[in-house]
């Protein structure tokens, strides 16, 4: 199979080798693959996927990870550090998401394995918390919202209604959303920003609709959650998309994107911890003992919690602001380059 990755360069293992290979040989192989693959994104010909690019930062995170890489954070009695890391990741994220504006309910959060997982946990929570009142729950997302919503609805038997977006602004048609809400609508969705265009839906208008119809509003900040707040601090004209906007009930924000942590974590923030708790899992009469988990995962990596915590505490607000500044300045330069070419078109109204 000539298109098999690294065929002819490294041995192909179709069965578990009888005798093991030495550390040095394995590490040399891995370093060679990693170096070759790094060249792809270091060329700059890459959109998304890589968010930091600073190998010193990755080395630091790898060291933080190594201290707990073998720890299962499900077993909290054995690793109080995981409770500290997770609690502080959630608290710092809630603060960034404007949770201080929430006064009536107690905000809470969940560290998940990525953006799709945060979205899935949110959809599950909306379905579960409304299960007594809905025959078949439905969710309304803008067409531009990530396929993770389609996946979650498919997995959880939720009907997904897809709202069109304005072809000029690329923002969701709020009137369409309003018209298609019914008593089984457990949540509507807005992106801040969306994957395809990076544009932000009119979150304030969606919040008003959610309040009027007494439904949830999930803001998908998987991409924007850890950069838009700093863009706002830098004075860019970015509308509030967080819990300061009335009606916003959950926000997904990916630490493994612009949070500059290792791949494998995201934070799902809830304005009301009771909504989070609605999808907690308990099995208290199992022959193997009591089994409880805060989300869909069972065993989880203590290393990823440590590395995510380390990224946030190391960078601090000023570190995130500095990265955001460089990114928004690059975006402005790219916009100028596009404007200089008649055959190219800018979609929506990007931050300038
Ligand atoms: C806006 C948005 N939401 C959700 C996701 C899904 O995140 P993940 O790939 O971490 O599951 C992405 C991924 O790029 C995204 O851009």
mmCIF file with all atom_site columns, C-alpha atoms and ligand atoms in Angstrom, residues 51 113-117 119 146 148-149 191 193-195 220-224 252 254 256-257 266, ligand 1:
data_model
loop_
_atom_site.group_PDB
_atom_site.id
_atom_site.type_symbol
_atom_site.label_atom_id
_atom_site.label_alt_id
_atom_site.label_comp_id
_atom_site.label_asym_id
_atom_site.label_entity_id
_atom_site.label_seq_id
_atom_site.pdbx_PDB_ins_code
_atom_site.Cartn_x
_atom_site.Cartn_y
_atom_site.Cartn_z
_atom_site.occupancy
_atom_site.B_iso_or_equiv
_atom_site.pdbx_formal_charge
_atom_site.auth_seq_id
_atom_site.auth_comp_id
_atom_site.auth_asym_id
_atom_site.auth_atom_id
_atom_site.pdbx_PDB_model_num
ATOM   1  C CA . UNK A 1 51  ? -3.530  28.193 17.311 1.00 0.00 ? 51  UNK A CA 1
ATOM   2  C CA . UNK A 1 113 ? -12.644 17.021 25.550 1.00 0.00 ? 113 UNK A CA 1
ATOM   3  C CA . UNK A 1 114 ? -13.194 19.648 22.830 1.00 0.00 ? 114 UNK A CA 1
ATOM   4  C CA . UNK A 1 115 ? -15.627 21.953 21.099 1.00 0.00 ? 115 UNK A CA 1
ATOM   5  C CA . UNK A 1 116 ? -17.878 19.206 19.746 1.00 0.00 ? 116 UNK A CA 1
ATOM   6  C CA . UNK A 1 117 ? -18.025 17.656 23.212 1.00 0.00 ? 117 UNK A CA 1
ATOM   7  C CA . UNK A 1 119 ? -21.718 21.472 22.261 1.00 0.00 ? 119 UNK A CA 1
ATOM   8  C CA . UNK A 1 146 ? -20.760 24.047 13.400 1.00 0.00 ? 146 UNK A CA 1
ATOM   9  C CA . UNK A 1 148 ? -21.188 19.526 16.027 1.00 0.00 ? 148 UNK A CA 1
ATOM   10 C CA . UNK A 1 149 ? -24.798 20.680 16.579 1.00 0.00 ? 149 UNK A CA 1
ATOM   11 C CA . UNK A 1 191 ? -22.020 31.564 16.982 1.00 0.00 ? 191 UNK A CA 1
ATOM   12 C CA . UNK A 1 193 ? -17.827 33.423 15.693 1.00 0.00 ? 193 UNK A CA 1
ATOM   13 C CA . UNK A 1 194 ? -18.699 30.741 13.219 1.00 0.00 ? 194 UNK A CA 1
ATOM   14 C CA . UNK A 1 195 ? -16.187 28.392 11.591 1.00 0.00 ? 195 UNK A CA 1
ATOM   15 C CA . UNK A 1 220 ? -20.860 28.771 20.371 1.00 0.00 ? 220 UNK A CA 1
ATOM   16 C CA . UNK A 1 221 ? -17.690 30.536 21.419 1.00 0.00 ? 221 UNK A CA 1
ATOM   17 C CA . UNK A 1 222 ? -15.544 27.486 20.669 1.00 0.00 ? 222 UNK A CA 1
ATOM   18 C CA . UNK A 1 223 ? -13.563 29.648 18.278 1.00 0.00 ? 223 UNK A CA 1
ATOM   19 C CA . UNK A 1 224 ? -14.124 33.123 19.704 1.00 0.00 ? 224 UNK A CA 1
ATOM   20 C CA . UNK A 1 252 ? -18.782 26.818 24.718 1.00 0.00 ? 252 UNK A CA 1
ATOM   21 C CA . UNK A 1 254 ? -12.271 26.009 23.549 1.00 0.00 ? 254 UNK A CA 1
ATOM   22 C CA . UNK A 1 256 ? -7.534  23.879 22.937 1.00 0.00 ? 256 UNK A CA 1
ATOM   23 C CA . UNK A 1 257 ? -8.042  26.636 20.348 1.00 0.00 ? 257 UNK A CA 1
ATOM   24 C CA . UNK A 1 266 ? -12.828 22.899 26.067 1.00 0.00 ? 266 UNK A CA 1
HETATM 25 C C1 . LIG B 2 .   ? -17.147 27.543 15.814 1.00 0.00 ? 1   LIG B C1 1
HETATM 26 C C2 . LIG B 2 .   ? -16.750 26.126 16.121 1.00 0.00 ? 1   LIG B C2 1
HETATM 27 N N1 . LIG B 2 .   ? -17.546 25.390 16.928 1.00 0.00 ? 1   LIG B N1 1
HETATM 28 C C3 . LIG B 2 .   ? -17.247 24.121 17.233 1.00 0.00 ? 1   LIG B C3 1
HETATM 29 C C4 . LIG B 2 .   ? -16.107 23.516 16.752 1.00 0.00 ? 1   LIG B C4 1
HETATM 30 C C5 . LIG B 2 .   ? -15.819 22.086 17.074 1.00 0.00 ? 1   LIG B C5 1
HETATM 31 O O1 . LIG B 2 .   ? -14.674 22.002 17.879 1.00 0.00 ? 1   LIG B O1 1
HETATM 32 P P1 . LIG B 2 .   ? -13.799 20.676 17.983 1.00 0.00 ? 1   LIG B P1 1
HETATM 33 O O2 . LIG B 2 .   ? -13.192 20.445 16.641 1.00 0.00 ? 1   LIG B O2 1
HETATM 34 O O3 . LIG B 2 .   ? -12.817 21.028 19.050 1.00 0.00 ? 1   LIG B O3 1
HETATM 35 O O4 . LIG B 2 .   ? -14.677 19.549 18.364 1.00 0.00 ? 1   LIG B O4 1
HETATM 36 C C6 . LIG B 2 .   ? -15.255 24.241 15.905 1.00 0.00 ? 1   LIG B C6 1
HETATM 37 C C7 . LIG B 2 .   ? -14.046 23.651 15.349 1.00 0.00 ? 1   LIG B C7 1
HETATM 38 O O5 . LIG B 2 .   ? -13.324 24.220 14.586 1.00 0.00 ? 1   LIG B O5 1
HETATM 39 C C8 . LIG B 2 .   ? -15.584 25.589 15.592 1.00 0.00 ? 1   LIG B C8 1
HETATM 40 O O6 . LIG B 2 .   ? -14.811 26.349 14.807 1.00 0.00 ? 1   LIG B O6 1
#
